[in-house]
């Protein structure tokens, strides 16, 4: 491996027919490029799709009320009902649940103008929440604080506002902390500002959101102890999907809903959806490896064929070397080394080329005016690079194995007879 004469022989052999060597190397170059790019694109698609989940705890579900579809205990089918704070307390008794957050909502960032400050007005989404909601959907508090149980217990009319609310209601450089905004005619004091911690999520909606204490919301907007919907998170290591039947059983019993009436309880299982997405991208990752490996294999076969031709062209040279005392292993090792060098060199160029394309894609995405839907940060981990290098080494050895064996099987006398 460290013999200068050996390297001179290898370089001379590879440069004897440069065009043929380049065409042979291109197969491996293209194969490894396709492999890395397919995995990067799959990862970019996965990042974009999973960003739609936001930073919300993935072991969670959302639950709301719908019309009953089965009459029960004298109550008619098609009945409407509301969740109450008592339902929240009942669900908190389930030991497998980590957080149960009751929520109320008013307006929307694309709805009517419902928030004013002085002469400025805007349409923003107002959420009535409990303090633990920030643990279910992490956000960056840029100033002040989030709502606390002190706000809840005293019905304090305080609020935490998003970055776009600040831009819409305040002058540039103005500090919103301690000031008041009017939500549907009711004054609330700003105690904090926030921005979404997930830059790939629906930033516009997050930034146009106002959080107020749940109890203050009920008092100010006459919703009492009604709960619009709940965000429920399971304990670590316990799937929320497995707890759903117990949750539904409690809610149905409290609201006199038929045990088989699953339509009465609307829900979205984030854990289940996230699991399906992960399963899909696991399959896509396998397909990426499989297709890339097939393309790479075609390049390896090309190298093996060319090495067979090279061995045939150098038959007399091999015969002379054998006659001068070269052992079969010396002949075999040189053929294997030539194959390995050609494979690794072309493969490393392919990895570098793919890395350049990945960098260019990320540069375009970073400088794009708006986020590209369902696609973000295409990349591959270092483990993928090491796997690719391992594949290249193994492939190079396999590509040279058959030609090397063919060269050593040749008798020196027979090799010298060939013109």
Short mmCIF file of C-alpha atoms in Angstrom, two decimals:
data_model
loop_
_atom_site.label_atom_id
_atom_site.label_comp_id
_atom_site.label_asym_id
_atom_site.label_seq_id
_atom_site.Cartn_x
_atom_site.Cartn_y
_atom_site.Cartn_z
CA UNK A 1 0.00 0.00 0.00
CA UNK A 2 2.85 2.40 0.81
CA UNK A 3 5.13 1.34 -2.04
CA UNK A 4 5.90 4.23 -4.42
CA UNK A 5 6.51 1.79 -7.29
CA UNK A 6 3.09 0.21 -6.68
CA UNK A 7 1.38 3.63 -6.80
CA UNK A 8 3.28 4.54 -9.97
CA UNK A 9 2.06 1.31 -11.60
CA UNK A 10 -1.54 1.96 -10.53
CA UNK A 11 -1.53 5.54 -11.80
CA UNK A 12 0.07 4.43 -15.08
CA UNK A 13 -2.55 1.70 -15.52
CA UNK A 14 -5.47 4.05 -14.82
CA UNK A 15 -4.10 6.82 -17.06
CA UNK A 16 -3.28 4.47 -19.97
CA UNK A 17 -6.82 4.93 -21.28
CA UNK A 18 -8.11 8.09 -19.60
CA UNK A 19 -11.46 8.24 -21.38
CA UNK A 20 -12.28 4.66 -20.47
CA UNK A 21 -11.25 5.27 -16.86
CA UNK A 22 -13.48 8.38 -16.65
CA UNK A 23 -16.48 6.54 -18.09
CA UNK A 24 -15.92 3.68 -15.66
CA UNK A 25 -15.60 6.05 -12.69
CA UNK A 26 -18.72 7.94 -13.74
CA UNK A 27 -20.92 4.93 -12.93
CA UNK A 28 -19.79 4.92 -9.29
CA UNK A 29 -19.80 8.72 -9.12
CA UNK A 30 -23.41 8.87 -10.34
CA UNK A 31 -24.54 5.98 -8.15
CA UNK A 32 -23.24 7.49 -4.90
CA UNK A 33 -24.57 10.93 -5.90
CA UNK A 34 -28.06 9.53 -6.45
CA UNK A 35 -27.90 7.62 -3.15
CA UNK A 36 -26.96 10.70 -1.09
CA UNK A 37 -29.40 13.02 -2.89
CA UNK A 38 -32.31 10.60 -2.52
CA UNK A 39 -31.69 10.37 1.23
CA UNK A 40 -31.31 14.16 1.53
CA UNK A 41 -34.52 14.81 -0.40
CA UNK A 42 -36.38 12.25 1.71
CA UNK A 43 -35.09 13.94 4.84
CA UNK A 44 -36.09 17.37 3.51
CA UNK A 45 -39.60 16.13 2.77
CA UNK A 46 -39.80 14.57 6.24
CA UNK A 47 -38.66 17.82 7.89
CA UNK A 48 -41.27 19.78 5.95
CA UNK A 49 -44.14 17.42 6.71
CA UNK A 50 -43.31 16.95 10.39
CA UNK A 51 -43.01 20.74 10.74
CA UNK A 52 -46.77 20.86 10.13
CA UNK A 53 -47.11 19.29 13.56
CA UNK A 54 -45.39 22.36 14.98
CA UNK A 55 -43.53 21.97 18.23
CA UNK A 56 -46.58 20.47 19.89
CA UNK A 57 -45.84 17.39 21.99
CA UNK A 58 -46.35 14.52 19.58
CA UNK A 59 -47.74 12.21 22.28
CA UNK A 60 -50.89 14.33 22.39
CA UNK A 61 -54.45 14.50 21.14
CA UNK A 62 -57.04 17.23 20.70
CA UNK A 63 -60.65 16.57 21.72
CA UNK A 64 -63.86 18.54 21.02
CA UNK A 65 -67.61 17.92 21.11
CA UNK A 66 -69.90 16.90 18.24
CA UNK A 67 -73.55 15.88 17.92
CA UNK A 68 -74.54 12.56 19.43
CA UNK A 69 -75.46 9.92 16.86
CA UNK A 70 -77.25 7.42 19.15
CA UNK A 71 -80.14 8.16 21.53
CA UNK A 72 -79.37 7.15 25.13
CA UNK A 73 -81.17 7.19 28.50
CA UNK A 74 -84.12 9.11 27.10
CA UNK A 75 -81.91 11.72 25.46
CA UNK A 76 -82.38 12.20 21.71
CA UNK A 77 -79.93 11.54 18.94
CA UNK A 78 -78.38 14.71 17.46
CA UNK A 79 -77.98 16.30 20.89
CA UNK A 80 -75.29 18.93 21.45
CA UNK A 81 -73.28 19.17 24.65
CA UNK A 82 -70.32 21.11 26.07
CA UNK A 83 -67.26 20.03 27.98
CA UNK A 84 -66.96 21.54 31.45
CA UNK A 85 -64.03 22.22 33.78
CA UNK A 86 -65.31 19.25 35.82
CA UNK A 87 -64.48 17.01 32.84
CA UNK A 88 -60.92 18.33 32.88
CA UNK A 89 -60.56 17.55 36.58
CA UNK A 90 -61.96 14.05 36.01
CA UNK A 91 -59.46 13.35 33.22
CA UNK A 92 -56.57 14.63 35.36
CA UNK A 93 -57.24 11.70 37.68
CA UNK A 94 -56.03 9.30 34.96
CA UNK A 95 -52.42 8.52 36.03
CA UNK A 96 -51.26 7.87 32.46
CA UNK A 97 -52.00 11.49 31.47
CA UNK A 98 -49.35 14.16 31.88
CA UNK A 99 -51.28 17.30 30.90
CA UNK A 100 -54.97 18.04 30.31
CA UNK A 101 -55.39 21.62 29.08
CA UNK A 102 -58.88 23.11 28.65
CA UNK A 103 -59.06 25.73 25.92
CA UNK A 104 -61.40 28.42 24.62
CA UNK A 105 -61.01 30.46 21.45
CA UNK A 106 -62.29 33.81 20.22
CA UNK A 107 -62.02 35.34 16.77
CA UNK A 108 -59.19 34.50 14.42
CA UNK A 109 -56.26 36.16 12.72
CA UNK A 110 -58.19 36.23 9.43
CA UNK A 111 -61.54 37.18 10.97
CA UNK A 112 -63.15 40.38 12.23
CA UNK A 113 -61.16 43.16 13.87
CA UNK A 114 -61.51 42.21 17.53
CA UNK A 115 -58.48 43.82 19.21
CA UNK A 116 -57.76 47.52 19.54
CA UNK A 117 -55.19 49.79 21.13
CA UNK A 118 -55.73 53.49 20.77
CA UNK A 119 -56.34 54.16 17.09
CA UNK A 120 -54.88 50.84 15.97
CA UNK A 121 -56.98 47.72 15.46
CA UNK A 122 -56.44 44.16 14.22
CA UNK A 123 -57.96 40.71 13.78
CA UNK A 124 -56.22 38.25 16.08
CA UNK A 125 -56.91 34.82 17.54
CA UNK A 126 -57.52 34.92 21.29
CA UNK A 127 -57.02 31.72 23.28
CA UNK A 128 -58.10 31.11 26.85
CA UNK A 129 -55.53 28.73 28.32
CA UNK A 130 -53.92 27.28 31.43
CA UNK A 131 -50.19 27.68 32.25
CA UNK A 132 -49.26 24.08 31.35
CA UNK A 133 -50.18 24.68 27.70
CA UNK A 134 -46.70 26.13 27.09
CA UNK A 135 -45.27 22.72 28.08
CA UNK A 136 -47.39 21.05 25.41
CA UNK A 137 -46.61 23.60 22.72
CA UNK A 138 -43.25 25.21 23.52
CA UNK A 139 -42.82 28.83 22.45
CA UNK A 140 -40.06 31.38 22.92
CA UNK A 141 -41.05 34.05 25.45
CA UNK A 142 -39.23 37.10 24.07
CA UNK A 143 -40.13 39.40 26.99
CA UNK A 144 -42.07 39.16 30.23
CA UNK A 145 -43.69 35.81 31.06
CA UNK A 146 -46.43 33.37 30.15
CA UNK A 147 -49.72 33.18 32.09
CA UNK A 148 -49.47 31.66 35.57
CA UNK A 149 -51.77 30.05 38.12
CA UNK A 150 -51.76 33.36 39.97
CA UNK A 151 -53.48 34.84 36.90
CA UNK A 152 -55.87 31.87 36.81
CA UNK A 153 -56.83 32.00 40.50
CA UNK A 154 -57.39 35.76 40.61
CA UNK A 155 -59.12 36.02 37.19
CA UNK A 156 -56.47 38.59 36.26
CA UNK A 157 -57.09 40.20 32.90
CA UNK A 158 -53.58 39.70 31.55
CA UNK A 159 -52.40 38.52 28.16
CA UNK A 160 -49.36 37.27 26.24
CA UNK A 161 -49.17 38.48 22.64
CA UNK A 162 -47.43 37.21 19.49
CA UNK A 163 -44.85 39.11 17.48
CA UNK A 164 -47.29 40.14 14.75
CA UNK A 165 -49.71 41.47 17.36
CA UNK A 166 -46.88 43.68 18.59
CA UNK A 167 -46.19 44.88 15.03
CA UNK A 168 -49.89 45.55 14.40
CA UNK A 169 -50.69 47.45 17.59
CA UNK A 170 -47.41 49.10 18.62
CA UNK A 171 -44.94 51.52 17.07
CA UNK A 172 -41.47 50.26 16.25
CA UNK A 173 -39.30 50.08 19.36
CA UNK A 174 -42.25 50.55 21.72
CA UNK A 175 -42.27 48.25 24.76
CA UNK A 176 -45.66 46.52 25.07
CA UNK A 177 -45.11 45.19 28.62
CA UNK A 178 -47.44 46.83 31.13
CA UNK A 179 -49.64 48.40 28.45
CA UNK A 180 -53.29 47.58 27.81
CA UNK A 181 -55.08 46.25 24.76
CA UNK A 182 -58.84 45.96 24.34
CA UNK A 183 -60.16 42.53 23.30
CA UNK A 184 -63.81 42.72 22.18
CA UNK A 185 -64.24 45.76 24.40
CA UNK A 186 -62.47 44.32 27.50
CA UNK A 187 -59.10 45.68 28.69
CA UNK A 188 -56.22 43.21 29.18
CA UNK A 189 -52.72 44.08 30.39
CA UNK A 190 -49.78 42.73 28.35
CA UNK A 191 -47.50 40.65 30.60
CA UNK A 192 -45.40 38.95 27.91
CA UNK A 193 -44.58 38.54 24.23
CA UNK A 194 -43.69 35.37 22.36
CA UNK A 195 -42.72 33.93 19.01
CA UNK A 196 -43.11 30.41 17.68
CA UNK A 197 -40.03 28.31 18.38
CA UNK A 198 -40.59 26.24 15.23
CA UNK A 199 -39.65 28.35 12.21
CA UNK A 200 -41.13 25.83 9.77
CA UNK A 201 -44.60 25.77 11.30
CA UNK A 202 -47.54 28.09 10.59
CA UNK A 203 -45.69 31.15 11.81
CA UNK A 204 -48.35 33.58 10.66
CA UNK A 205 -51.06 32.04 12.81
CA UNK A 206 -48.76 31.66 15.83
CA UNK A 207 -47.54 35.25 15.61
CA UNK A 208 -51.12 36.57 15.41
CA UNK A 209 -52.21 34.81 18.60
CA UNK A 210 -53.06 36.23 22.03
CA UNK A 211 -53.10 34.04 25.15
CA UNK A 212 -55.22 35.01 28.16
CA UNK A 213 -55.94 33.10 31.41
CA UNK A 214 -58.78 30.60 30.94
CA UNK A 215 -60.77 31.93 33.91
CA UNK A 216 -60.42 35.54 32.72
CA UNK A 217 -61.63 34.46 29.29
CA UNK A 218 -64.76 32.86 30.79
CA UNK A 219 -65.50 35.93 32.91
CA UNK A 220 -64.86 38.50 30.16
CA UNK A 221 -66.68 36.72 27.36
CA UNK A 222 -69.43 34.95 29.34
CA UNK A 223 -68.35 31.39 28.60
CA UNK A 224 -68.40 30.41 32.28
CA UNK A 225 -66.87 27.00 32.92
CA UNK A 226 -67.51 25.78 29.36
CA UNK A 227 -64.53 24.22 27.62
CA UNK A 228 -64.27 24.57 23.84
CA UNK A 229 -61.76 21.77 23.41
CA UNK A 230 -58.89 20.06 25.21
CA UNK A 231 -55.23 19.41 24.49
CA UNK A 232 -54.28 16.14 26.21
CA UNK A 233 -50.74 14.74 26.54
CA UNK A 234 -49.78 11.28 27.77
CA UNK A 235 -46.98 10.46 30.18
CA UNK A 236 -43.55 9.79 28.69
CA UNK A 237 -43.36 6.26 27.35
CA UNK A 238 -47.16 5.81 27.31
CA UNK A 239 -48.92 6.28 23.96
CA UNK A 240 -51.92 8.61 24.08
CA UNK A 241 -53.52 6.29 21.51
CA UNK A 242 -53.66 3.52 24.13
CA UNK A 243 -55.29 5.84 26.68
CA UNK A 244 -58.01 7.15 24.35
CA UNK A 245 -60.60 4.43 25.20
CA UNK A 246 -60.35 5.30 28.91
CA UNK A 247 -60.70 9.03 28.17
CA UNK A 248 -63.77 8.46 25.98
CA UNK A 249 -65.33 6.17 28.59
CA UNK A 250 -65.10 8.87 31.27
CA UNK A 251 -66.47 11.62 29.01
CA UNK A 252 -69.37 9.45 27.76
CA UNK A 253 -70.35 8.53 31.30
CA UNK A 254 -70.30 12.16 32.47
CA UNK A 255 -72.44 13.40 29.56
CA UNK A 256 -74.80 10.42 29.20
CA UNK A 257 -73.53 9.41 25.79
CA UNK A 258 -74.04 5.88 24.48
CA UNK A 259 -70.89 3.77 25.00
CA UNK A 260 -70.78 2.96 21.27
CA UNK A 261 -71.34 6.56 20.13
CA UNK A 262 -67.81 7.50 19.06
CA UNK A 263 -69.08 10.21 16.70
CA UNK A 264 -70.11 12.39 19.64
CA UNK A 265 -66.47 13.00 20.56
CA UNK A 266 -64.34 14.64 17.91
CA UNK A 267 -60.63 14.04 18.22
CA UNK A 268 -57.32 14.27 16.43
CA UNK A 269 -54.63 11.88 17.61
CA UNK A 270 -51.34 13.64 16.97
CA UNK A 271 -49.36 10.61 18.15
CA UNK A 272 -51.11 8.31 15.69
CA UNK A 273 -50.67 10.75 12.81
CA UNK A 274 -47.02 11.29 13.69
CA UNK A 275 -46.48 7.54 13.81
CA UNK A 276 -47.96 7.12 10.33
CA UNK A 277 -45.73 9.88 8.98
CA UNK A 278 -42.64 8.32 10.55
CA UNK A 279 -43.60 4.92 9.12
CA UNK A 280 -44.02 6.44 5.66
CA UNK A 281 -40.62 8.11 5.75
CA UNK A 282 -38.97 4.96 7.05
CA UNK A 283 -40.25 3.25 3.89
CA UNK A 284 -39.08 6.16 1.74
CA UNK A 285 -35.66 5.98 3.40
CA UNK A 286 -35.45 2.27 2.60
CA UNK A 287 -36.48 2.99 -1.00
CA UNK A 288 -33.78 5.66 -1.19
CA UNK A 289 -31.11 3.22 -0.02
CA UNK A 290 -32.45 0.47 -2.31
CA UNK A 291 -32.63 2.60 -5.47
CA UNK A 292 -29.29 4.28 -4.74
CA UNK A 293 -27.66 0.91 -4.09
CA UNK A 294 -28.98 -0.45 -7.40
CA UNK A 295 -27.61 2.53 -9.31
CA UNK A 296 -24.31 2.19 -7.44
CA UNK A 297 -24.23 -1.54 -8.18
CA UNK A 298 -24.45 -0.84 -11.91
CA UNK A 299 -21.35 1.34 -11.58
CA UNK A 300 -19.54 -1.40 -9.62
CA UNK A 301 -20.39 -3.95 -12.30
CA UNK A 302 -18.95 -1.52 -14.86
CA UNK A 303 -15.68 -1.29 -12.90
CA UNK A 304 -15.50 -5.07 -12.59
CA UNK A 305 -15.98 -5.50 -16.35
CA UNK A 306 -13.36 -2.89 -17.17
CA UNK A 307 -10.89 -4.50 -14.75
CA UNK A 308 -11.42 -7.83 -16.52
CA UNK A 309 -10.53 -6.10 -19.80
CA UNK A 310 -7.50 -4.49 -18.14
CA UNK A 311 -6.34 -7.90 -16.86
CA UNK A 312 -6.71 -9.37 -20.34
CA UNK A 313 -4.73 -6.50 -21.89
CA UNK A 314 -1.96 -6.98 -19.33
CA UNK A 315 -1.80 -10.77 -19.59
CA UNK A 316 1.76 -10.81 -20.91
CA UNK A 317 2.89 -8.30 -18.28
CA UNK A 318 1.39 -10.49 -15.57
CA UNK A 319 3.16 -13.52 -17.04
CA UNK A 320 6.52 -11.70 -16.97
CA UNK A 321 6.00 -10.65 -13.36
CA UNK A 322 5.06 -14.19 -12.36
CA UNK A 323 8.14 -15.51 -14.16
CA UNK A 324 10.31 -13.03 -12.28
CA UNK A 325 9.02 -14.33 -8.94
CA UNK A 326 5.86 -12.32 -8.20
CA UNK A 327 3.52 -14.31 -5.97
CA UNK A 328 -0.20 -14.74 -6.79
CA UNK A 329 -1.05 -12.48 -3.83
CA UNK A 330 1.17 -9.67 -5.21
CA UNK A 331 -0.71 -9.82 -8.53
CA UNK A 332 -4.10 -10.06 -6.79
CA UNK A 333 -3.38 -7.20 -4.38
CA UNK A 334 -2.42 -4.85 -7.20
CA UNK A 335 -5.63 -5.57 -9.13
CA UNK A 336 -7.71 -5.14 -5.94
CA UNK A 337 -5.88 -1.93 -5.11
CA UNK A 338 -6.49 -0.48 -8.57
CA UNK A 339 -10.19 -1.30 -8.31
CA UNK A 340 -10.42 0.09 -4.77
CA UNK A 341 -8.65 3.36 -5.67
CA UNK A 342 -10.86 3.90 -8.72
CA UNK A 343 -14.03 3.18 -6.73
CA UNK A 344 -13.17 5.32 -3.68
CA UNK A 345 -11.87 8.25 -5.74
CA UNK A 346 -14.97 8.38 -7.95
CA UNK A 347 -17.23 7.81 -4.92
CA UNK A 348 -15.66 10.65 -2.92
CA UNK A 349 -16.11 13.00 -5.86
CA UNK A 350 -19.75 11.85 -5.99
CA UNK A 351 -20.25 12.56 -2.26
CA UNK A 352 -18.65 16.00 -2.65
CA UNK A 353 -20.83 16.77 -5.67
CA UNK A 354 -23.97 15.69 -3.79
CA UNK A 355 -22.93 17.81 -0.79
CA UNK A 356 -22.61 20.82 -3.09
CA UNK A 357 -26.12 20.28 -4.47
CA UNK A 358 -27.52 19.90 -0.93
CA UNK A 359 -25.80 23.14 0.11
CA UNK A 360 -27.28 24.90 -2.94
CA UNK A 361 -30.79 23.64 -2.13
CA UNK A 362 -30.50 24.87 1.46
CA UNK A 363 -29.13 28.21 0.27
CA UNK A 364 -32.12 28.68 -2.05
CA UNK A 365 -34.56 27.66 0.70
CA UNK A 366 -32.94 30.02 3.23
CA UNK A 367 -33.10 32.94 0.83
CA UNK A 368 -36.62 32.21 -0.37
CA UNK A 369 -39.16 34.90 0.52
CA UNK A 370 -41.54 32.37 2.08
CA UNK A 371 -41.26 28.80 3.41
CA UNK A 372 -41.58 26.04 0.83
CA UNK A 373 -44.60 23.94 1.74
CA UNK A 374 -43.79 20.42 3.01
CA UNK A 375 -40.06 20.73 2.32
CA UNK A 376 -37.31 22.00 4.62
CA UNK A 377 -33.60 21.55 5.34
CA UNK A 378 -32.64 18.67 3.02
CA UNK A 379 -29.61 17.03 4.61
CA UNK A 380 -27.91 13.77 5.48
CA UNK A 381 -26.21 12.83 8.71
CA UNK A 382 -22.55 11.89 9.04
CA UNK A 383 -23.64 8.30 9.62
CA UNK A 384 -24.95 8.24 6.03
CA UNK A 385 -21.58 9.48 4.77
CA UNK A 386 -19.76 6.76 6.72
CA UNK A 387 -22.19 4.14 5.41
CA UNK A 388 -21.55 5.39 1.87
CA UNK A 389 -17.79 5.15 2.42
CA UNK A 390 -18.18 1.63 3.78
CA UNK A 391 -20.25 0.68 0.72
CA UNK A 392 -17.54 2.15 -1.51
CA UNK A 393 -14.76 0.13 0.15
CA UNK A 394 -16.73 -3.12 0.00
CA UNK A 395 -17.83 -2.41 -3.56
CA UNK A 396 -14.28 -1.65 -4.66
CA UNK A 397 -13.05 -4.94 -3.22
CA UNK A 398 -15.90 -6.88 -4.84
CA UNK A 399 -15.36 -5.15 -8.18
CA UNK A 400 -11.70 -6.21 -8.24
CA UNK A 401 -12.16 -9.68 -6.78
CA UNK A 402 -13.19 -11.50 -9.96
CA UNK A 403 -10.52 -9.86 -12.18
CA UNK A 404 -7.89 -10.49 -9.48
CA UNK A 405 -8.78 -14.16 -9.25
CA UNK A 406 -8.74 -14.39 -13.04
CA UNK A 407 -5.22 -12.89 -13.12
CA UNK A 408 -3.81 -15.31 -10.52
CA UNK A 409 -5.28 -18.41 -12.17
CA UNK A 410 -3.20 -17.77 -15.27
CA UNK A 411 -0.02 -19.86 -15.60
CA UNK A 412 3.13 -17.82 -16.33
CA UNK A 413 4.04 -20.00 -19.37
CA UNK A 414 0.59 -19.55 -20.94
CA UNK A 415 0.65 -15.82 -20.25
CA UNK A 416 4.04 -15.40 -21.96
CA UNK A 417 2.77 -17.11 -25.12
CA UNK A 418 0.11 -14.44 -25.69
CA UNK A 419 1.20 -11.76 -28.13
#
